[in-house]
CSV table of N, CA and C in Angstrom, one decimal:
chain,number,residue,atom,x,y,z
A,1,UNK,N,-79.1,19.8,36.2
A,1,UNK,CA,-78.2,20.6,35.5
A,1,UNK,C,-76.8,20.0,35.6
A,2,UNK,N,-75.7,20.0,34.6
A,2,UNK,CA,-74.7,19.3,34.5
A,2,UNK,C,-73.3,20.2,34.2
A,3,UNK,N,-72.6,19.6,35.2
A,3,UNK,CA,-71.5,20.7,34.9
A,3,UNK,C,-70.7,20.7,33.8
A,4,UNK,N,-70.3,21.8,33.2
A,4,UNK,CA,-69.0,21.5,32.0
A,4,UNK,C,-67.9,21.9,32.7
A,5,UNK,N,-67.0,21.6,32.4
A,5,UNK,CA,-65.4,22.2,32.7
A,5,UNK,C,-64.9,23.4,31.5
A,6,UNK,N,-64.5,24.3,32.2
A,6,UNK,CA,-64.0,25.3,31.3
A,6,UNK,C,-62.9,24.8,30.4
A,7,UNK,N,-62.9,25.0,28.9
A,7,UNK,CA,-61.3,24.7,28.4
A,7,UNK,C,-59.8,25.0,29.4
A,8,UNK,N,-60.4,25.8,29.9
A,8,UNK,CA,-58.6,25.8,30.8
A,8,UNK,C,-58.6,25.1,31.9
A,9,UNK,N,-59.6,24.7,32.5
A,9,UNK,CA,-59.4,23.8,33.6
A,9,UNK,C,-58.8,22.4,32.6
A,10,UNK,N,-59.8,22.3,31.7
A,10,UNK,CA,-59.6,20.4,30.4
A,10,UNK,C,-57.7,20.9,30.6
A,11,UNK,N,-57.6,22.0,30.0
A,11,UNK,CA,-55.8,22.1,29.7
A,11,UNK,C,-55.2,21.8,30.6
A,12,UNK,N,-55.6,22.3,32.3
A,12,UNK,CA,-54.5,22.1,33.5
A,12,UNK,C,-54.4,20.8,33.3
A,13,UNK,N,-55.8,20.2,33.4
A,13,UNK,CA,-55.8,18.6,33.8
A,13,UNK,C,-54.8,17.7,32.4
A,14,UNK,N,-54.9,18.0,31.6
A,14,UNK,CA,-54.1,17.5,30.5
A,14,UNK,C,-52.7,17.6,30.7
A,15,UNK,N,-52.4,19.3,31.0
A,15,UNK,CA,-51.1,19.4,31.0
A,15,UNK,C,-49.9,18.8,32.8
A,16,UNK,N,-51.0,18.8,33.8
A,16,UNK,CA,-50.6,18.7,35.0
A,16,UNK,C,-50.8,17.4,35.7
A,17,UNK,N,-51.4,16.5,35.3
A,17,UNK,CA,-52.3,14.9,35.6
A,17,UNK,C,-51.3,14.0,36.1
A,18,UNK,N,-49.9,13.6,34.9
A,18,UNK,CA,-49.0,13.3,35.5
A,18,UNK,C,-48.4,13.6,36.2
A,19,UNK,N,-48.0,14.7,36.6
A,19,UNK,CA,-47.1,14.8,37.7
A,19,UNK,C,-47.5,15.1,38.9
A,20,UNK,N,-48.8,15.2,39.1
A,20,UNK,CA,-49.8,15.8,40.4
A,20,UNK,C,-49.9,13.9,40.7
A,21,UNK,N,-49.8,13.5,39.6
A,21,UNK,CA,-49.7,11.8,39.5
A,21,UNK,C,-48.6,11.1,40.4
A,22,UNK,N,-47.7,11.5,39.8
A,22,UNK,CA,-46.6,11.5,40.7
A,22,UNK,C,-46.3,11.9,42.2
A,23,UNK,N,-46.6,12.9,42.3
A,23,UNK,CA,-46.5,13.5,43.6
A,23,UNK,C,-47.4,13.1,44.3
A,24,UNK,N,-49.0,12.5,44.4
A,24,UNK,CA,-49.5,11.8,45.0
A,24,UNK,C,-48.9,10.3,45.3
A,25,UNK,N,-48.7,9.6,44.6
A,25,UNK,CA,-47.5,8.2,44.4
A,25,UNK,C,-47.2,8.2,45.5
A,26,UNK,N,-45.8,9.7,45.4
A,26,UNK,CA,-44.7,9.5,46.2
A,26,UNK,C,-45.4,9.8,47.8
A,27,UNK,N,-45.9,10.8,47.4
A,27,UNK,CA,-46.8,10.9,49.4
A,27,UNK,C,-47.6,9.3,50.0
A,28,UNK,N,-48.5,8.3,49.0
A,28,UNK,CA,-48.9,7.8,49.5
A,28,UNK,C,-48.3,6.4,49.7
A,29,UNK,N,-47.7,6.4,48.6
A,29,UNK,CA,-46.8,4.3,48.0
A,29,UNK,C,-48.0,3.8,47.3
A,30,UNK,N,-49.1,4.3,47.2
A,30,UNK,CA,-49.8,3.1,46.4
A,30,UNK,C,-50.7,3.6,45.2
A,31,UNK,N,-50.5,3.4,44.1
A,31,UNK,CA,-51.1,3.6,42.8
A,31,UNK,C,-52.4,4.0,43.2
A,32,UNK,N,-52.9,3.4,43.3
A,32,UNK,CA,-54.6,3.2,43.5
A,32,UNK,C,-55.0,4.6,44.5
A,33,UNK,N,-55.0,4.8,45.3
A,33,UNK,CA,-54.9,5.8,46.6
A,33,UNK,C,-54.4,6.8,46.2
A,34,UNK,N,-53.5,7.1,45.1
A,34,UNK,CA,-52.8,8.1,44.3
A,34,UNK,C,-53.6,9.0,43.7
A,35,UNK,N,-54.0,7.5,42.7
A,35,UNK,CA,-55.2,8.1,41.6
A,35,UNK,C,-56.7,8.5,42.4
A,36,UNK,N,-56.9,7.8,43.3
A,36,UNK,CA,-58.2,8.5,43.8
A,36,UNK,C,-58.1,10.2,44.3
A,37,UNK,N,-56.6,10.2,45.1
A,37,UNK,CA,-56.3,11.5,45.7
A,37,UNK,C,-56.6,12.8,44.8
A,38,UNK,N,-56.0,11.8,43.7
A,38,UNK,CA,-55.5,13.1,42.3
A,38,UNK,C,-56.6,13.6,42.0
A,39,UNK,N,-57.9,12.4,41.9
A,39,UNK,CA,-59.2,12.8,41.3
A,39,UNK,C,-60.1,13.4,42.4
A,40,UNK,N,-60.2,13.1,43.5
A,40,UNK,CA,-60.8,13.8,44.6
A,40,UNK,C,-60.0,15.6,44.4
A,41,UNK,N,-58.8,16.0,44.2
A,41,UNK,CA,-58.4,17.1,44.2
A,41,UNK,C,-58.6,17.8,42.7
A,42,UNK,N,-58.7,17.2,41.9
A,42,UNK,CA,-59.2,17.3,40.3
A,42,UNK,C,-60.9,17.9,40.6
A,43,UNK,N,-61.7,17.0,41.4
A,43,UNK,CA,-63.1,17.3,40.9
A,43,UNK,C,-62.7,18.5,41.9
A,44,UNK,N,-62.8,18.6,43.5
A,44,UNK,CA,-62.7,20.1,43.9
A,44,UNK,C,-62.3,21.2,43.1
A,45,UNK,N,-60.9,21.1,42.5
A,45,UNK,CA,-60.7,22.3,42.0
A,45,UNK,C,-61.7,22.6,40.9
A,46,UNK,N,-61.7,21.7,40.1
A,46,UNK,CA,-62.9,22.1,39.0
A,46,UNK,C,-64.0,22.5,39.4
A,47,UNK,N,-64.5,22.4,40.4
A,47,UNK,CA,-65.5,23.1,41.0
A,47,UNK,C,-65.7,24.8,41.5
A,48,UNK,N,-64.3,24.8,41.8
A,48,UNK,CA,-64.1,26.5,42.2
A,48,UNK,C,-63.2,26.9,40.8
A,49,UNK,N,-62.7,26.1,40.5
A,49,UNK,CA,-62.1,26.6,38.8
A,49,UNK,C,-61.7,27.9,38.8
A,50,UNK,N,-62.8,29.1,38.5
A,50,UNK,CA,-62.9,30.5,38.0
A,50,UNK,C,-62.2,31.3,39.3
A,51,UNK,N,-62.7,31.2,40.6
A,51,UNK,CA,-61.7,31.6,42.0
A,51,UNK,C,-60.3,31.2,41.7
A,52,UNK,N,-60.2,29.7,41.5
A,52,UNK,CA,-58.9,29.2,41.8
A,52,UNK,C,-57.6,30.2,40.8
A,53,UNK,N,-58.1,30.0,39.6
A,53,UNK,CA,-57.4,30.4,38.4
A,53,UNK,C,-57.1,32.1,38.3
A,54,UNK,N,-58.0,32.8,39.3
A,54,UNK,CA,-57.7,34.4,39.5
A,54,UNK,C,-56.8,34.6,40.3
A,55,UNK,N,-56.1,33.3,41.7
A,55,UNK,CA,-55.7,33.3,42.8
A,55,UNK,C,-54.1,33.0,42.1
A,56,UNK,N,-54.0,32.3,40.6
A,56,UNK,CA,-52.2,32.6,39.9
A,56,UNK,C,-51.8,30.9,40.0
A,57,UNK,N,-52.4,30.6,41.0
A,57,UNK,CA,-51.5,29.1,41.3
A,57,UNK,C,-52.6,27.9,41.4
A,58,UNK,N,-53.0,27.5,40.4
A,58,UNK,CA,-54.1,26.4,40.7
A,58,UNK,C,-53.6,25.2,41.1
A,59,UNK,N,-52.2,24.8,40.7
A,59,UNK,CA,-51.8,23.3,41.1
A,59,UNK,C,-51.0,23.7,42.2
A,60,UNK,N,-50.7,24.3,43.0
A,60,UNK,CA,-50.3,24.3,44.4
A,60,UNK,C,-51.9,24.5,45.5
A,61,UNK,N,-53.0,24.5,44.8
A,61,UNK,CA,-54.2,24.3,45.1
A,61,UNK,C,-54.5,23.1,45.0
A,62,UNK,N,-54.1,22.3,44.1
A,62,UNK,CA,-54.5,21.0,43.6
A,62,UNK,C,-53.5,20.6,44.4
A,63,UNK,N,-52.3,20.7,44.9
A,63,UNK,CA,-51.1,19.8,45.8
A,63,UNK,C,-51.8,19.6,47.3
A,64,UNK,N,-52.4,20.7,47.7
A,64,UNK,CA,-52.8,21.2,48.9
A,64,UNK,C,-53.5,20.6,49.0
A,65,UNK,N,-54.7,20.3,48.6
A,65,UNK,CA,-55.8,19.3,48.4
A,65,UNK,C,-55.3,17.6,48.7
A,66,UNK,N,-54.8,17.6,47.6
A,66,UNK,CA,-54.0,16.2,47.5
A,66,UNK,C,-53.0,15.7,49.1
A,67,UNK,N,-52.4,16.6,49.5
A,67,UNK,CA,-52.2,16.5,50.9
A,67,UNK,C,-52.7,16.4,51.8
A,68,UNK,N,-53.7,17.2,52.3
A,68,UNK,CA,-54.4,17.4,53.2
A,68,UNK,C,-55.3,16.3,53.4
A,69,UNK,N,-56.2,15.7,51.6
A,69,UNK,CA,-56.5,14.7,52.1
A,69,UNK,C,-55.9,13.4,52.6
A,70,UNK,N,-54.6,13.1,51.5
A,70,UNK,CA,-53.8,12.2,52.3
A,70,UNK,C,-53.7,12.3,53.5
A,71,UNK,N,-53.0,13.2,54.4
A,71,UNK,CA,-52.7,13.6,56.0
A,71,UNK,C,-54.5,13.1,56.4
A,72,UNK,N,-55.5,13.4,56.4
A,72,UNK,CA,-56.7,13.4,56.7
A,72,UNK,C,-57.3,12.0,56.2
A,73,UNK,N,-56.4,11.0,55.9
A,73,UNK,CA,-57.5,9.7,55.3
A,73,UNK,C,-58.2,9.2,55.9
A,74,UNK,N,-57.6,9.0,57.4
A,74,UNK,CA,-58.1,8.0,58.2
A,74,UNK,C,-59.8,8.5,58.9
A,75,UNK,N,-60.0,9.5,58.7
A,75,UNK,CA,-61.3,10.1,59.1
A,75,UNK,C,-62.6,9.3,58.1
A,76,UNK,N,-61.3,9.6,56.5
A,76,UNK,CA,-62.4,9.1,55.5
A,76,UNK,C,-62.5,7.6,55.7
A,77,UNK,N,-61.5,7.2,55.8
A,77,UNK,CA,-62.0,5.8,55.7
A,77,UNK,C,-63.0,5.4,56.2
A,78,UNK,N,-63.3,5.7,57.5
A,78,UNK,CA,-64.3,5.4,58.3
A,78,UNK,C,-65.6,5.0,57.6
A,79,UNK,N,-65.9,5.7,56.4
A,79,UNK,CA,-66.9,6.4,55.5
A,79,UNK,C,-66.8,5.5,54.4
A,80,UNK,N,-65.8,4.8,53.9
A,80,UNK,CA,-65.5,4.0,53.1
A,80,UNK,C,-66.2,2.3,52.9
A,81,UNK,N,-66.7,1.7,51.7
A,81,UNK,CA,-67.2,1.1,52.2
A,81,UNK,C,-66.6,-0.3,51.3
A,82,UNK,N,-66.2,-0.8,51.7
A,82,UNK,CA,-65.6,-2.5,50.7
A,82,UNK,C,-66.4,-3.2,50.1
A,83,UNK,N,-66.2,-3.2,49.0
A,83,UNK,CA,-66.9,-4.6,48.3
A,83,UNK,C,-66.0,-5.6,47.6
A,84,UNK,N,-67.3,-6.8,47.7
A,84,UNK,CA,-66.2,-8.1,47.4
A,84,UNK,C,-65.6,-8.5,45.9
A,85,UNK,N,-66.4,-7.0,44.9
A,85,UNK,CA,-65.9,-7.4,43.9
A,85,UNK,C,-65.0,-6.2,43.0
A,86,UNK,N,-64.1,-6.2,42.1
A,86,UNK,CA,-62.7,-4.8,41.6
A,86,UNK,C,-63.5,-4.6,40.7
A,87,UNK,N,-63.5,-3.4,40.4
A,87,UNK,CA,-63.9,-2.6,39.3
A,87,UNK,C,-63.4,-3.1,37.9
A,88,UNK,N,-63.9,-3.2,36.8
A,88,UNK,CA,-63.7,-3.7,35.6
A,88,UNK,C,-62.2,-3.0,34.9
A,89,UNK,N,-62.2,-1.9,35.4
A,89,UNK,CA,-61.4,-0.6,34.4
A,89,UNK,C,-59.5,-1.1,34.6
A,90,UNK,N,-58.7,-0.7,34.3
A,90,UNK,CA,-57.7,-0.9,34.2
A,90,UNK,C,-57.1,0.2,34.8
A,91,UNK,N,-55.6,-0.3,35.8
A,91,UNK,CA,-54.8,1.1,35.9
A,91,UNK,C,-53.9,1.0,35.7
A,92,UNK,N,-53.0,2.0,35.2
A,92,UNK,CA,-51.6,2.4,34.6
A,92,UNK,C,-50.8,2.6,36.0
A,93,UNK,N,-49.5,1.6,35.6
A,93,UNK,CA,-48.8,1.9,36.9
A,93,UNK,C,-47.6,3.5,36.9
A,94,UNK,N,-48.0,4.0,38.6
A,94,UNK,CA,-47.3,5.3,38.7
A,94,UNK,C,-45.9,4.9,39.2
A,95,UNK,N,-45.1,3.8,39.7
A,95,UNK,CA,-44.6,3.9,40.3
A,95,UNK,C,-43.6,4.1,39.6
A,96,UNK,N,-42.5,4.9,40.5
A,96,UNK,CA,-41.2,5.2,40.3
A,96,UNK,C,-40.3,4.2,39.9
A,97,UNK,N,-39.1,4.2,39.3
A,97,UNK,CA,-38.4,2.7,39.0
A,97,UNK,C,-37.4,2.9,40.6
A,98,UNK,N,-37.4,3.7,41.5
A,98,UNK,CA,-36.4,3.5,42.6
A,98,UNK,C,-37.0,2.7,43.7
A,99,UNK,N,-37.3,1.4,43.7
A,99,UNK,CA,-38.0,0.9,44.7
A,99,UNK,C,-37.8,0.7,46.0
A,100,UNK,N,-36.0,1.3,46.7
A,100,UNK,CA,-35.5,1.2,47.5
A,100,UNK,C,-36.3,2.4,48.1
A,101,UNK,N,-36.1,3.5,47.2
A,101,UNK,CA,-36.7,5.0,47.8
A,101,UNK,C,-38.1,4.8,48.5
A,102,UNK,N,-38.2,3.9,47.7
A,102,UNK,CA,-40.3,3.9,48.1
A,102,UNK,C,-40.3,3.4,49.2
A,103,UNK,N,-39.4,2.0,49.4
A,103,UNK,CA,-39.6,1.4,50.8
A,103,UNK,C,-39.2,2.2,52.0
A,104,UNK,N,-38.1,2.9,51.3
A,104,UNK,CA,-37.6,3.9,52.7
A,104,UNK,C,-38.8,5.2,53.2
A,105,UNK,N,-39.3,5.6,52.1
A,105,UNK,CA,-40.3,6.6,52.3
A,105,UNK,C,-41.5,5.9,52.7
A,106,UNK,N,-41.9,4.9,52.8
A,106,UNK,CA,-42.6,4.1,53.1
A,106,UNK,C,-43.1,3.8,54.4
A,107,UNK,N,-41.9,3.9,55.4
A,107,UNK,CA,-41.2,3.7,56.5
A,107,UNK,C,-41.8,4.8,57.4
A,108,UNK,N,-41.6,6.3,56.8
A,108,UNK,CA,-41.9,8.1,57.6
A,108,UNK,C,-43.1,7.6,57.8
A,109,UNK,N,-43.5,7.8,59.4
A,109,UNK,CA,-45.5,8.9,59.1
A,109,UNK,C,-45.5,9.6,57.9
A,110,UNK,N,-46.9,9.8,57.9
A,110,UNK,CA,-47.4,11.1,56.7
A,110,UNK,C,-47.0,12.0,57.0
A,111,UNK,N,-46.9,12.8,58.0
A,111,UNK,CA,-46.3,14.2,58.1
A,111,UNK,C,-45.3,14.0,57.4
A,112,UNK,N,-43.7,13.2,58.2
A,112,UNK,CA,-42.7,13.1,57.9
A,112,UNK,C,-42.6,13.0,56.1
A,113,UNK,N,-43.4,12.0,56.2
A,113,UNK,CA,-43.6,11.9,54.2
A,113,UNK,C,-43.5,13.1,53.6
A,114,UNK,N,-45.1,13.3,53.9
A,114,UNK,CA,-45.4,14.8,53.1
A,114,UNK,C,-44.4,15.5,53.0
A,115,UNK,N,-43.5,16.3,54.0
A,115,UNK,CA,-42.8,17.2,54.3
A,115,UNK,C,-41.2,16.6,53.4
A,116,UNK,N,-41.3,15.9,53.2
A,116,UNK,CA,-39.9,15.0,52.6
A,116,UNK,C,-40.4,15.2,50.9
A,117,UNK,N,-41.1,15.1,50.7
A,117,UNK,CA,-42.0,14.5,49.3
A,117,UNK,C,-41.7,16.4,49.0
A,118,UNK,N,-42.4,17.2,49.2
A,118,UNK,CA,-42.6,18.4,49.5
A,118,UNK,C,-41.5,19.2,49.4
A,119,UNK,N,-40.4,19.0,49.8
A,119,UNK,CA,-39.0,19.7,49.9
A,119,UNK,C,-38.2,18.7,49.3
A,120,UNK,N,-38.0,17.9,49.0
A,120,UNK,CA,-37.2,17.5,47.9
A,120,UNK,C,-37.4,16.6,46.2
A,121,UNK,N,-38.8,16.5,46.6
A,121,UNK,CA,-39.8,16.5,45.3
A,121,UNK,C,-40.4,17.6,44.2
A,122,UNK,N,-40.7,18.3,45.0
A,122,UNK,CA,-40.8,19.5,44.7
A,122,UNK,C,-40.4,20.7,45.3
A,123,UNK,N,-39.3,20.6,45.0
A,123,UNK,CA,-37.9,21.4,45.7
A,123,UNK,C,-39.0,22.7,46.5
A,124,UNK,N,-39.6,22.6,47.0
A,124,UNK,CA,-40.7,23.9,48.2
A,124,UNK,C,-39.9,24.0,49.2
A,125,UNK,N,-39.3,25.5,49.3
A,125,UNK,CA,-38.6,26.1,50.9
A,125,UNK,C,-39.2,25.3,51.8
A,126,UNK,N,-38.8,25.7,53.1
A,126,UNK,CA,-39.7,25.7,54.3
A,126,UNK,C,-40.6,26.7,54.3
A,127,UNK,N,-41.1,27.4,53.8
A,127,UNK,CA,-42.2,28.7,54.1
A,127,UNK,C,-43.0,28.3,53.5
A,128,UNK,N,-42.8,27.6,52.1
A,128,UNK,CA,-43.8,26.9,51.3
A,128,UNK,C,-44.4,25.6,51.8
A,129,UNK,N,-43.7,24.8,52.2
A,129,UNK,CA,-44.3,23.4,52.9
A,129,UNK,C,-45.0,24.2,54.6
A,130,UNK,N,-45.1,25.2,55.0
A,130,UNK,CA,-45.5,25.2,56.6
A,130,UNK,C,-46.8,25.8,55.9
A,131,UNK,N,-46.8,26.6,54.5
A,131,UNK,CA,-47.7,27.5,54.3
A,131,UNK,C,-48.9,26.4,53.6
A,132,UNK,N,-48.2,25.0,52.7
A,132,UNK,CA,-49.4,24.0,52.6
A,132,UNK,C,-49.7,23.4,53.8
A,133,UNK,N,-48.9,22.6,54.5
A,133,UNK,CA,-49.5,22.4,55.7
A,133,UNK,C,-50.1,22.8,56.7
A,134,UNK,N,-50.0,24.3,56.9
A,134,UNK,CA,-50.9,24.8,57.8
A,134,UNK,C,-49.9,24.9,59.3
A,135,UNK,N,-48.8,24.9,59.3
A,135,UNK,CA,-47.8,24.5,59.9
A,135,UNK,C,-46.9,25.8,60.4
A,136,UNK,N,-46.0,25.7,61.3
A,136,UNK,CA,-44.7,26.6,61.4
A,136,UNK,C,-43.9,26.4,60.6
A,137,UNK,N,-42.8,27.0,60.2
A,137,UNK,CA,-41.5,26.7,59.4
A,137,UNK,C,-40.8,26.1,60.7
A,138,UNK,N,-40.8,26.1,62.2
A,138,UNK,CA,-40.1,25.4,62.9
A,138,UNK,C,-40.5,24.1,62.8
A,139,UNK,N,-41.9,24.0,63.1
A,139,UNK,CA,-42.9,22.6,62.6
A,139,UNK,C,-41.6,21.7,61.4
A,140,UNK,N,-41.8,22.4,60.6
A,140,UNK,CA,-41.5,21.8,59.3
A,140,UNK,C,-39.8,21.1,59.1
A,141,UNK,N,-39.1,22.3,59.6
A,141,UNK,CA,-37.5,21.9,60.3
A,141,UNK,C,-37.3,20.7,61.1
A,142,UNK,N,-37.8,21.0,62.2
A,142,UNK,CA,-38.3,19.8,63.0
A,142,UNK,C,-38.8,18.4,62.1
A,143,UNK,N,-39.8,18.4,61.5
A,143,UNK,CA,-40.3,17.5,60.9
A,143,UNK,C,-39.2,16.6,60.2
A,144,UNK,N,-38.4,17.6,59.1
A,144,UNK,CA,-37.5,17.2,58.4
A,144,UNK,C,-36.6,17.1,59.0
A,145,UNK,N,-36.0,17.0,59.8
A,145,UNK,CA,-34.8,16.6,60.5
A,145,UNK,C,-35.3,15.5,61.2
A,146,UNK,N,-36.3,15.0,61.9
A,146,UNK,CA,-36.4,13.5,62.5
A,146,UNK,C,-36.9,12.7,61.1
A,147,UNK,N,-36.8,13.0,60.1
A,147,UNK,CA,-37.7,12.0,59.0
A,147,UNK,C,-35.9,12.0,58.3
A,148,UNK,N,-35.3,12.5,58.3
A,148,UNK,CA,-33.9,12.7,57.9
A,148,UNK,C,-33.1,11.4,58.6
A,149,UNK,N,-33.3,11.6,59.7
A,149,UNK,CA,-32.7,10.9,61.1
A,149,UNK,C,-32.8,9.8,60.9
A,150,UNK,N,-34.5,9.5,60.7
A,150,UNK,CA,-35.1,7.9,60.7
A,150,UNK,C,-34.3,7.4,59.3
A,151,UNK,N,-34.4,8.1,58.1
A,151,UNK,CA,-34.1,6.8,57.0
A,151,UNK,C,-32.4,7.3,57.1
A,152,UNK,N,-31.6,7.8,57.9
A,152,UNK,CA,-30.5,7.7,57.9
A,152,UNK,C,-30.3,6.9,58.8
A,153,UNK,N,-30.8,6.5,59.7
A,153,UNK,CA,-30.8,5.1,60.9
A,153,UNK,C,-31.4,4.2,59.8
A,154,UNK,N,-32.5,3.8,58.8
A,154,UNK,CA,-33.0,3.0,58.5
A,154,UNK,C,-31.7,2.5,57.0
A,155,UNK,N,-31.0,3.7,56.7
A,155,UNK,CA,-29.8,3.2,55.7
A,155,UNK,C,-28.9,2.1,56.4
A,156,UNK,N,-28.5,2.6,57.4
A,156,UNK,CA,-27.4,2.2,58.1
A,156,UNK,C,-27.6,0.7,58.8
A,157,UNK,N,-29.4,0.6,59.2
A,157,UNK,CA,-29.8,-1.0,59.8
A,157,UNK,C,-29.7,-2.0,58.4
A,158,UNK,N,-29.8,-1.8,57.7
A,158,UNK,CA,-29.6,-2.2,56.0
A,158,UNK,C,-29.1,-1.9,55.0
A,159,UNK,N,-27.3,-2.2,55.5
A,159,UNK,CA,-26.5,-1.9,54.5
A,159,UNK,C,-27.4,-2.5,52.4
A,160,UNK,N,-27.8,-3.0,52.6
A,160,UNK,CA,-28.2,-4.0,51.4
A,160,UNK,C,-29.3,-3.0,50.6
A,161,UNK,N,-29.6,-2.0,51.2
A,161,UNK,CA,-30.8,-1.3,50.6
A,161,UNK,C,-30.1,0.2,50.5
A,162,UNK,N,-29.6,0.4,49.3
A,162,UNK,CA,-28.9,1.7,49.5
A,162,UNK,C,-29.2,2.6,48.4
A,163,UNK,N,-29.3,3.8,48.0
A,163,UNK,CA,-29.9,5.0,47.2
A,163,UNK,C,-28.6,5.1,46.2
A,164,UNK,N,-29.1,5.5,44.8
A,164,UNK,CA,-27.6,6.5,44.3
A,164,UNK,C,-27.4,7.4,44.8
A,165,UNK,N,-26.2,7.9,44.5
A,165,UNK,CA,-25.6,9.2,44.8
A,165,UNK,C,-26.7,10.4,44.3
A,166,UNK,N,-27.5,10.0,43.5
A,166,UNK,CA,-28.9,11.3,43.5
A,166,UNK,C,-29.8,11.6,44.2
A,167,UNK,N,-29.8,10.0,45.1
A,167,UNK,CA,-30.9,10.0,46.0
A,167,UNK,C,-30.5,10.3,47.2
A,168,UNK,N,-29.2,10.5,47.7
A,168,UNK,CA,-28.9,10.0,48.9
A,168,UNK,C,-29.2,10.9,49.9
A,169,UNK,N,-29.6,11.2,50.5
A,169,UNK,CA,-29.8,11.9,51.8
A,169,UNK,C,-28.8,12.2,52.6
């Protein structure tokens, strides 16, 4: 038996791919790891689809996902298996044009990441980031204020690498 996707799942994914695109990017730094995240959280949701879509918010379901597995890779990897030869297909690059930002964000743990990505990527209170993470809103405070700390120590050890005034922290 073979699954179809409902027309409105096809629509999320059409209308939401890029920027769940994006927001994977920015949590992990690497294209590749991005797009697998997106599609690992893509096939789940499609799966519960008809649940998800009664619950009001399917891409804060699809973000949640996409998190959780990032924060959780290292289990998968384990499971993972290398081969010596790339896949034929082609990828389109996600990356942001701010490359200073990437390296700095680059720099946080995952928590720190997520939680930074989370609240100022997708502008999410603190109630919303402790409520994807599974977290306290003190958790979360906490979190963002040593991840604040580090790339404002990490500005200051490298005058030479510095944000615009949009990015600045």
């Amino acid at each position: 038996m073979r699954w179809a996707a409902p027309e409105q799942f096809a629509e999320f994914v059409r209308n939401r791919h890029a920027a769940l695109l994006r927001y994977a990017y920015l949590l992990c730094g690497d294209p590749h790891l991005a797009q697998d995240l997106v599609q690992d959280g893509l096939e789940r949701t499609g799966m519960a689809w008809r649940r998800i879509e009664r619950q009001g918010d399917p891409e804060g379901y699809v973000r949640r996902i996409i998190t959780n597995r990032y924060l959780n890779r290292v289990r998968s990897l384990r499971r993972e298996r290398l081969v010596s030869d790339a896949p034929d297909t082609s990828v389109t690059d996600a990356e942001p044009s701010d490359g200073s930002l990437m390296r700095l964000l680059s720099c946080l743990p995952r928590q720190q990441r997520a939680v930074m990505v989370m609240r100022y990527y997708l502008d999410y209170s603190e109630a919303q980031i402790a409520e994807a993470l599974g977290c306290s809103a003190g958790t979360v405070k906490s979190t963002a204020s040593r991840a604040i700390a580090r790339l404002r120590r990490d500005l200051t050890d490298d005058p030479h690498q510095q944000l615009t005034s949009e990015g600045a922290l």
